[in-house]
Amino acid sequence: MYLKHGLYRFTLVAALFALTACSWIDGYSSTAHQQLLMLEQLHLQFISDAAAAPLDQRLLSYEDRQIRPLFSLALSDSDALRQSNLHVLEKNYQRLYRRVVPQERALTPFEAGILAQQTEKLYQQAINGEQQRSGK
């Protein structure tokens, strides 16, 4: 009898946890998916342009003015899980920006290649996560 009581309690707690977790996470959003694709494209373009010597500061500033508001917009219209993913992506971009622009030193082709691969993997994980949400 004790085993059944423990099983019922476990089942109840698991069900409550599942219901609570579902309320924290929205379903699939085509807008969020498109934002991730756009952010990835802009981020990879920034890496490519940051590898061109000499650095075109105007171009990098222009690209920065495009990507930062898009991060802000995506973060403002997101649930906690999306925000967490976007913060990781945004911090990755900010580290790159601080590495290139203030130092006025272009990335080497090797650095650009590694950064592009890492960035693609980060975005692909976020995009896959978005596609796995219910409602698609």
mmCIF file of C-alpha atoms in Angstrom:
data_model
loop_
_atom_site.group_PDB
_atom_site.id
_atom_site.type_symbol
_atom_site.label_atom_id
_atom_site.label_comp_id
_atom_site.label_asym_id
_atom_site.label_seq_id
_atom_site.Cartn_x
_atom_site.Cartn_y
_atom_site.Cartn_z
ATOM 1 C CA MET A 1 0.000 0.000 0.000
ATOM 2 C CA TYR A 2 2.852 2.376 0.832
ATOM 3 C CA LEU A 3 4.328 1.817 -2.637
ATOM 4 C CA LYS A 4 1.060 2.832 -4.294
ATOM 5 C CA HIS A 5 0.843 5.961 -2.134
ATOM 6 C CA GLY A 6 4.416 6.950 -3.102
ATOM 7 C CA LEU A 7 3.670 6.261 -6.756
ATOM 8 C CA TYR A 8 0.551 8.434 -6.640
ATOM 9 C CA ARG A 9 2.475 11.241 -4.960
ATOM 10 C CA PHE A 10 5.260 10.989 -7.540
ATOM 11 C CA THR A 11 2.730 10.995 -10.386
ATOM 12 C CA LEU A 12 0.951 14.025 -8.947
ATOM 13 C CA VAL A 13 4.195 15.948 -8.467
ATOM 14 C CA ALA A 14 5.360 15.030 -11.988
ATOM 15 C CA ALA A 15 2.031 16.146 -13.480
ATOM 16 C CA LEU A 16 2.116 19.442 -11.584
ATOM 17 C CA PHE A 17 5.698 20.024 -12.663
ATOM 18 C CA ALA A 18 4.806 19.311 -16.295
ATOM 19 C CA LEU A 19 1.858 21.710 -16.182
ATOM 20 C CA THR A 20 3.979 24.407 -14.574
ATOM 21 C CA ALA A 21 6.784 23.907 -17.076
ATOM 22 C CA CYS A 22 4.336 24.160 -19.961
ATOM 23 C CA SER A 23 3.109 27.494 -18.687
ATOM 24 C CA TRP A 24 6.665 28.902 -18.662
ATOM 25 C CA ILE A 25 7.381 28.040 -22.283
ATOM 26 C CA ASP A 26 5.429 29.315 -25.257
ATOM 27 C CA GLY A 27 4.783 27.208 -28.318
ATOM 28 C CA TYR A 28 6.510 27.548 -31.675
ATOM 29 C CA SER A 29 6.746 31.081 -33.012
ATOM 30 C CA SER A 30 7.447 31.731 -36.678
ATOM 31 C CA THR A 31 8.454 35.278 -35.700
ATOM 32 C CA ALA A 32 11.062 33.972 -33.239
ATOM 33 C CA HIS A 33 12.287 31.513 -35.869
ATOM 34 C CA GLN A 34 12.677 34.284 -38.456
ATOM 35 C CA GLN A 35 14.435 36.511 -35.915
ATOM 36 C CA LEU A 36 16.949 33.756 -35.190
ATOM 37 C CA LEU A 37 17.610 33.263 -38.899
ATOM 38 C CA MET A 38 18.103 37.010 -39.405
ATOM 39 C CA LEU A 39 20.362 37.317 -36.356
ATOM 40 C CA GLU A 40 22.446 34.391 -37.574
ATOM 41 C CA GLN A 41 22.832 35.924 -41.025
ATOM 42 C CA LEU A 42 23.848 39.322 -39.615
ATOM 43 C CA HIS A 43 26.207 37.778 -37.067
ATOM 44 C CA LEU A 44 27.970 35.665 -39.700
ATOM 45 C CA GLN A 45 28.213 38.675 -42.014
ATOM 46 C CA PHE A 46 29.815 40.656 -39.187
ATOM 47 C CA ILE A 47 32.393 37.877 -38.702
ATOM 48 C CA SER A 48 33.133 37.859 -42.415
ATOM 49 C CA ASP A 49 33.544 41.638 -42.546
ATOM 50 C CA ALA A 50 35.636 41.629 -39.353
ATOM 51 C CA ALA A 51 38.111 39.354 -41.137
ATOM 52 C CA ALA A 52 38.671 41.805 -43.984
ATOM 53 C CA ALA A 53 41.855 43.814 -43.628
ATOM 54 C CA PRO A 54 41.919 46.721 -43.299
ATOM 55 C CA LEU A 55 38.820 46.924 -41.114
ATOM 56 C CA ASP A 56 35.973 48.976 -42.487
ATOM 57 C CA GLN A 57 34.844 50.647 -39.256
ATOM 58 C CA ARG A 58 31.857 52.285 -40.930
ATOM 59 C CA LEU A 59 30.587 48.970 -42.252
ATOM 60 C CA LEU A 60 31.059 47.258 -38.886
ATOM 61 C CA SER A 61 29.262 50.125 -37.119
ATOM 62 C CA TYR A 62 26.408 49.906 -39.621
ATOM 63 C CA GLU A 63 26.100 46.153 -39.067
ATOM 64 C CA ASP A 64 26.224 46.681 -35.297
ATOM 65 C CA ARG A 65 23.363 49.182 -35.558
ATOM 66 C CA GLN A 66 21.351 46.496 -37.349
ATOM 67 C CA ILE A 67 22.030 43.577 -35.041
ATOM 68 C CA ARG A 68 21.706 45.165 -31.574
ATOM 69 C CA PRO A 69 18.110 46.408 -32.029
ATOM 70 C CA LEU A 70 17.151 43.019 -33.447
ATOM 71 C CA PHE A 71 18.483 41.326 -30.307
ATOM 72 C CA SER A 72 16.520 43.820 -28.187
ATOM 73 C CA LEU A 73 13.338 43.203 -30.157
ATOM 74 C CA ALA A 74 13.716 39.425 -29.981
ATOM 75 C CA LEU A 75 14.415 39.560 -26.235
ATOM 76 C CA SER A 76 11.410 41.770 -25.532
ATOM 77 C CA ASP A 77 8.991 39.355 -27.186
ATOM 78 C CA SER A 78 10.218 36.082 -25.670
ATOM 79 C CA ASP A 79 9.537 33.619 -22.910
ATOM 80 C CA ALA A 80 12.206 32.665 -20.365
ATOM 81 C CA LEU A 81 13.727 29.866 -22.472
ATOM 82 C CA ARG A 82 13.976 32.010 -25.602
ATOM 83 C CA GLN A 83 15.466 34.839 -23.557
ATOM 84 C CA SER A 84 18.073 32.495 -22.122
ATOM 85 C CA ASN A 85 19.051 31.309 -25.612
ATOM 86 C CA LEU A 86 19.092 34.854 -26.960
ATOM 87 C CA HIS A 87 21.275 36.072 -24.089
ATOM 88 C CA VAL A 88 23.858 33.411 -24.959
ATOM 89 C CA LEU A 89 23.794 34.460 -28.613
ATOM 90 C CA GLU A 90 23.929 38.154 -27.734
ATOM 91 C CA LYS A 91 26.891 37.709 -25.373
ATOM 92 C CA ASN A 92 28.695 35.773 -28.098
ATOM 93 C CA TYR A 93 28.158 38.699 -30.473
ATOM 94 C CA GLN A 94 29.186 41.297 -27.876
ATOM 95 C CA ARG A 95 32.453 39.453 -27.155
ATOM 96 C CA LEU A 96 33.214 39.429 -30.867
ATOM 97 C CA TYR A 97 32.388 43.121 -31.196
ATOM 98 C CA ARG A 98 34.611 44.045 -28.223
ATOM 99 C CA ARG A 99 37.398 41.903 -29.662
ATOM 100 C CA VAL A 100 37.370 43.534 -33.089
ATOM 101 C CA VAL A 101 36.051 47.090 -33.115
ATOM 102 C CA PRO A 102 37.817 48.854 -30.206
ATOM 103 C CA GLN A 103 41.122 47.155 -31.012
ATOM 104 C CA GLU A 104 40.796 47.958 -34.723
ATOM 105 C CA ARG A 105 42.365 44.630 -35.573
ATOM 106 C CA ALA A 106 40.884 42.312 -38.176
ATOM 107 C CA LEU A 107 40.299 38.665 -37.416
ATOM 108 C CA THR A 108 42.703 36.228 -38.994
ATOM 109 C CA PRO A 109 41.166 33.803 -41.486
ATOM 110 C CA PHE A 110 41.644 31.019 -38.919
ATOM 111 C CA GLU A 111 39.902 33.022 -36.164
ATOM 112 C CA ALA A 112 37.062 33.946 -38.500
ATOM 113 C CA GLY A 113 36.601 30.315 -39.544
ATOM 114 C CA ILE A 114 36.475 29.045 -35.961
ATOM 115 C CA LEU A 115 34.148 31.858 -34.857
ATOM 116 C CA ALA A 116 31.839 31.249 -37.821
ATOM 117 C CA GLN A 117 31.636 27.520 -37.024
ATOM 118 C CA GLN A 118 30.923 28.161 -33.345
ATOM 119 C CA THR A 119 28.345 30.812 -34.174
ATOM 120 C CA GLU A 120 26.567 28.565 -36.680
ATOM 121 C CA LYS A 121 26.374 25.781 -34.089
ATOM 122 C CA LEU A 122 24.968 28.116 -31.432
ATOM 123 C CA TYR A 123 22.290 29.446 -33.754
ATOM 124 C CA GLN A 124 21.483 25.984 -35.074
ATOM 125 C CA GLN A 125 20.848 24.776 -31.532
ATOM 126 C CA ALA A 126 18.538 27.726 -30.871
ATOM 127 C CA ILE A 127 16.728 27.248 -34.199
ATOM 128 C CA ASN A 128 16.332 23.505 -33.598
ATOM 129 C CA GLY A 129 14.970 24.254 -30.142
ATOM 130 C CA GLU A 130 12.430 26.642 -31.622
ATOM 131 C CA GLN A 131 11.369 24.091 -34.232
ATOM 132 C CA GLN A 132 10.857 21.433 -31.556
ATOM 133 C CA ARG A 133 8.349 23.535 -29.633
ATOM 134 C CA SER A 134 4.741 22.461 -29.869
ATOM 135 C CA GLY A 135 2.397 24.227 -32.235
ATOM 136 C CA LYS A 136 4.450 23.989 -35.417
#
